[in-house]
mmCIF file of C-alpha atoms in Angstrom:
data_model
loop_
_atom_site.group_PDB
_atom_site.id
_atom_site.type_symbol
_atom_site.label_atom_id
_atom_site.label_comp_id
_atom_site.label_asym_id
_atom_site.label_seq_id
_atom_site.Cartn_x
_atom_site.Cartn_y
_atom_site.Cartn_z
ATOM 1 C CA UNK A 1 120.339 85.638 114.532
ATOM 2 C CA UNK A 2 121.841 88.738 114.432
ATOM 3 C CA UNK A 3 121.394 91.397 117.400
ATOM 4 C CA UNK A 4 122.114 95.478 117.179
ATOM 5 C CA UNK A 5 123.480 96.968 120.485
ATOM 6 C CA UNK A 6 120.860 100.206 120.586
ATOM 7 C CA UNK A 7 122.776 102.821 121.177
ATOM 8 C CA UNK A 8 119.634 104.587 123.098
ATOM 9 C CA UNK A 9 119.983 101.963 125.948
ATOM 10 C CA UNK A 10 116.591 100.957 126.119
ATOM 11 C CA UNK A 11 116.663 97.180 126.812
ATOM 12 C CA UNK A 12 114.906 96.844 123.188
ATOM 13 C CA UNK A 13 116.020 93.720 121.323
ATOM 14 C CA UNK A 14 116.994 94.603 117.776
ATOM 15 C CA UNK A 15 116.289 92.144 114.757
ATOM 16 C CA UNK A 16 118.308 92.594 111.671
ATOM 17 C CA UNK A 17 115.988 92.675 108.294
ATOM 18 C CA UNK A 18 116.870 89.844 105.792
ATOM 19 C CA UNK A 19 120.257 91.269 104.238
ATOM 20 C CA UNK A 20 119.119 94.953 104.224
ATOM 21 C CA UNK A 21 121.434 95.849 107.019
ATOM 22 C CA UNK A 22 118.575 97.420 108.641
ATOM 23 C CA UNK A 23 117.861 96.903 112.165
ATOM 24 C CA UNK A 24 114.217 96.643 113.650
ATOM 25 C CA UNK A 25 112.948 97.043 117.146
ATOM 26 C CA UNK A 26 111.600 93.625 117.916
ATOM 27 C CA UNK A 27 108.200 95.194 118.756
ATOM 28 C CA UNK A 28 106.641 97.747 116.275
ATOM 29 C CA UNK A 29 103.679 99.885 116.889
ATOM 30 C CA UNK A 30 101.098 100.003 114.408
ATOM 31 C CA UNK A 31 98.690 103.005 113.471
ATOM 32 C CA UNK A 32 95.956 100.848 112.410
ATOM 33 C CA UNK A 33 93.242 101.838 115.296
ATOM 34 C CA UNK A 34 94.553 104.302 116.927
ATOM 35 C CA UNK A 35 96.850 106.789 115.606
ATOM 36 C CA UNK A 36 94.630 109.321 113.380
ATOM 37 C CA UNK A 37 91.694 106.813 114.224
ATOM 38 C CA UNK A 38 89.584 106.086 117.855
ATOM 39 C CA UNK A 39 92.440 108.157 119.633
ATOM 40 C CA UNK A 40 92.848 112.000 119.544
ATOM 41 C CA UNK A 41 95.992 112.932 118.604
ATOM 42 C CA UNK A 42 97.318 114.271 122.013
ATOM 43 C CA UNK A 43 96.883 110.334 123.058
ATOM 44 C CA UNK A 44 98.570 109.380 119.872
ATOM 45 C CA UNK A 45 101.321 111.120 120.376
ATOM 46 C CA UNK A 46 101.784 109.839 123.910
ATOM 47 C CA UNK A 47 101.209 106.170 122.570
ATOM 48 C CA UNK A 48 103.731 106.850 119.820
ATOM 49 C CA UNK A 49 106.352 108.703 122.709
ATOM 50 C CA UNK A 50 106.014 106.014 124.574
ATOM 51 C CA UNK A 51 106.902 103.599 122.821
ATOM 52 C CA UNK A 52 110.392 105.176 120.989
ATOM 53 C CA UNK A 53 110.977 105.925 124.743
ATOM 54 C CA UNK A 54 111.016 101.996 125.449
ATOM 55 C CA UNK A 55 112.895 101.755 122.628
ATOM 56 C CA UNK A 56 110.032 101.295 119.526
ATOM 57 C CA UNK A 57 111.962 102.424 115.774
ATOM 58 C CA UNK A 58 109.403 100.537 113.559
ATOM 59 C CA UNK A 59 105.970 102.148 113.020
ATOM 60 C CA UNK A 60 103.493 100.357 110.952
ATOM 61 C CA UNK A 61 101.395 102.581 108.827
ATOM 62 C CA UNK A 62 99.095 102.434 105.112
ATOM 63 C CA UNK A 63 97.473 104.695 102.949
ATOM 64 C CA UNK A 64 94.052 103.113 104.090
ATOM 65 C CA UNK A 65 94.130 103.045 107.584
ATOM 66 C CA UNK A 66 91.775 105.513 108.693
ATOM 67 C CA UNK A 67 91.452 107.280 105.165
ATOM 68 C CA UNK A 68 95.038 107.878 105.235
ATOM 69 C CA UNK A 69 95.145 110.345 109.083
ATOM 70 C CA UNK A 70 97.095 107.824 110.357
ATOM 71 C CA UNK A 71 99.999 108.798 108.102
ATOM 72 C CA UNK A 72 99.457 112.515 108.944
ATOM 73 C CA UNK A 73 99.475 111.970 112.642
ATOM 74 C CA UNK A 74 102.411 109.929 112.593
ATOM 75 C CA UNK A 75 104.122 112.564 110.605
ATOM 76 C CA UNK A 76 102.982 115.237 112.875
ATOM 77 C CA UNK A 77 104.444 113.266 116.356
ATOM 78 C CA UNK A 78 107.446 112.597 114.283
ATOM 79 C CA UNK A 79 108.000 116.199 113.888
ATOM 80 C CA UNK A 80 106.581 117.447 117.379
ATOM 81 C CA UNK A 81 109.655 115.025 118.807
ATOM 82 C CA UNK A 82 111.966 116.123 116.955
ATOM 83 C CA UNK A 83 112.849 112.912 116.356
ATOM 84 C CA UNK A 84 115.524 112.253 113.085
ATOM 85 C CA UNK A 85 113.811 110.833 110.415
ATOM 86 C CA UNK A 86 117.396 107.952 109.906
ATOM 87 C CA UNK A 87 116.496 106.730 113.362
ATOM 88 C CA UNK A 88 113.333 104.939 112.139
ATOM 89 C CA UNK A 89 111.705 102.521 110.329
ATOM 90 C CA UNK A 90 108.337 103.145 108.740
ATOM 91 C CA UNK A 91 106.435 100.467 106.877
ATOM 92 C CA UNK A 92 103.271 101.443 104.453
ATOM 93 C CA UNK A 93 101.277 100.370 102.032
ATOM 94 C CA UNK A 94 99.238 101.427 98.933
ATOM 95 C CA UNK A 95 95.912 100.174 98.171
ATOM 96 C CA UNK A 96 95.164 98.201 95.938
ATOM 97 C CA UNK A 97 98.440 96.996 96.265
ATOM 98 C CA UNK A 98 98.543 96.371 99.713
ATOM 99 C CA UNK A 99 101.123 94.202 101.243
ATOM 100 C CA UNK A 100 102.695 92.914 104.905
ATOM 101 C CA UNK A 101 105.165 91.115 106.414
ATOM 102 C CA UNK A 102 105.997 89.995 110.000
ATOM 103 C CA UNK A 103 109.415 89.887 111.728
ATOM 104 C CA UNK A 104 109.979 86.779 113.364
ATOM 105 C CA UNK A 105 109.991 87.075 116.840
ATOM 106 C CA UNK A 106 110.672 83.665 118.835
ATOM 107 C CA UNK A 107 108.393 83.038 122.112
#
């Protein structure tokens, strides 16, 4: 398996994705409940800080998840933090054509 050394300094293990070259935080956060959902978006955008403070570059998102705020919120704390849009990885879907996957992350 191959590991990135994150140049943040975080302690966050880094999985490489298939042969993309792209390097994923081992843990992702995911926008499905919460973000643009049951949370405000003052406690989204702490959840979302948070987590790229510990380290966090992959955010799970999809068109569907509630009615599509989720995407808008997660825009929104992207740009609140400043945070360069090369420095993470977003995932999404499209309904109907909805699709996952999972990083393998050994126990």
């Amino acid at each position: 398996m191959s590991y990135w050394p994150e140049p943040r300094k975080t302690g966050m293990e880094y999985r490489r994705l298939g042969r993309s070259g792209l390097y994923v935080s081992a843990i992702s956060l995911g926008g499905w409940m919460t973000i643009g959902g049951y949370a405000a978006d003052d406690a989204s955008f702490a959840c979302m800080k948070r987590a790229y403070d510990l380290g966090v570059n992959f955010f799970d998102n999809a068109e569907n998840y509630t009615a599509g705020e989720s995407e808008l919120v997660m825009g929104r704390a992207i740009k609140k933090f400043g945070w360069k849009r090369s420095d993470l990885v977003i995932s999404t879907s499209n309904h109907p054509f909805s699709f996952s996957f999972s990083l393998y992350c050994p126990g």
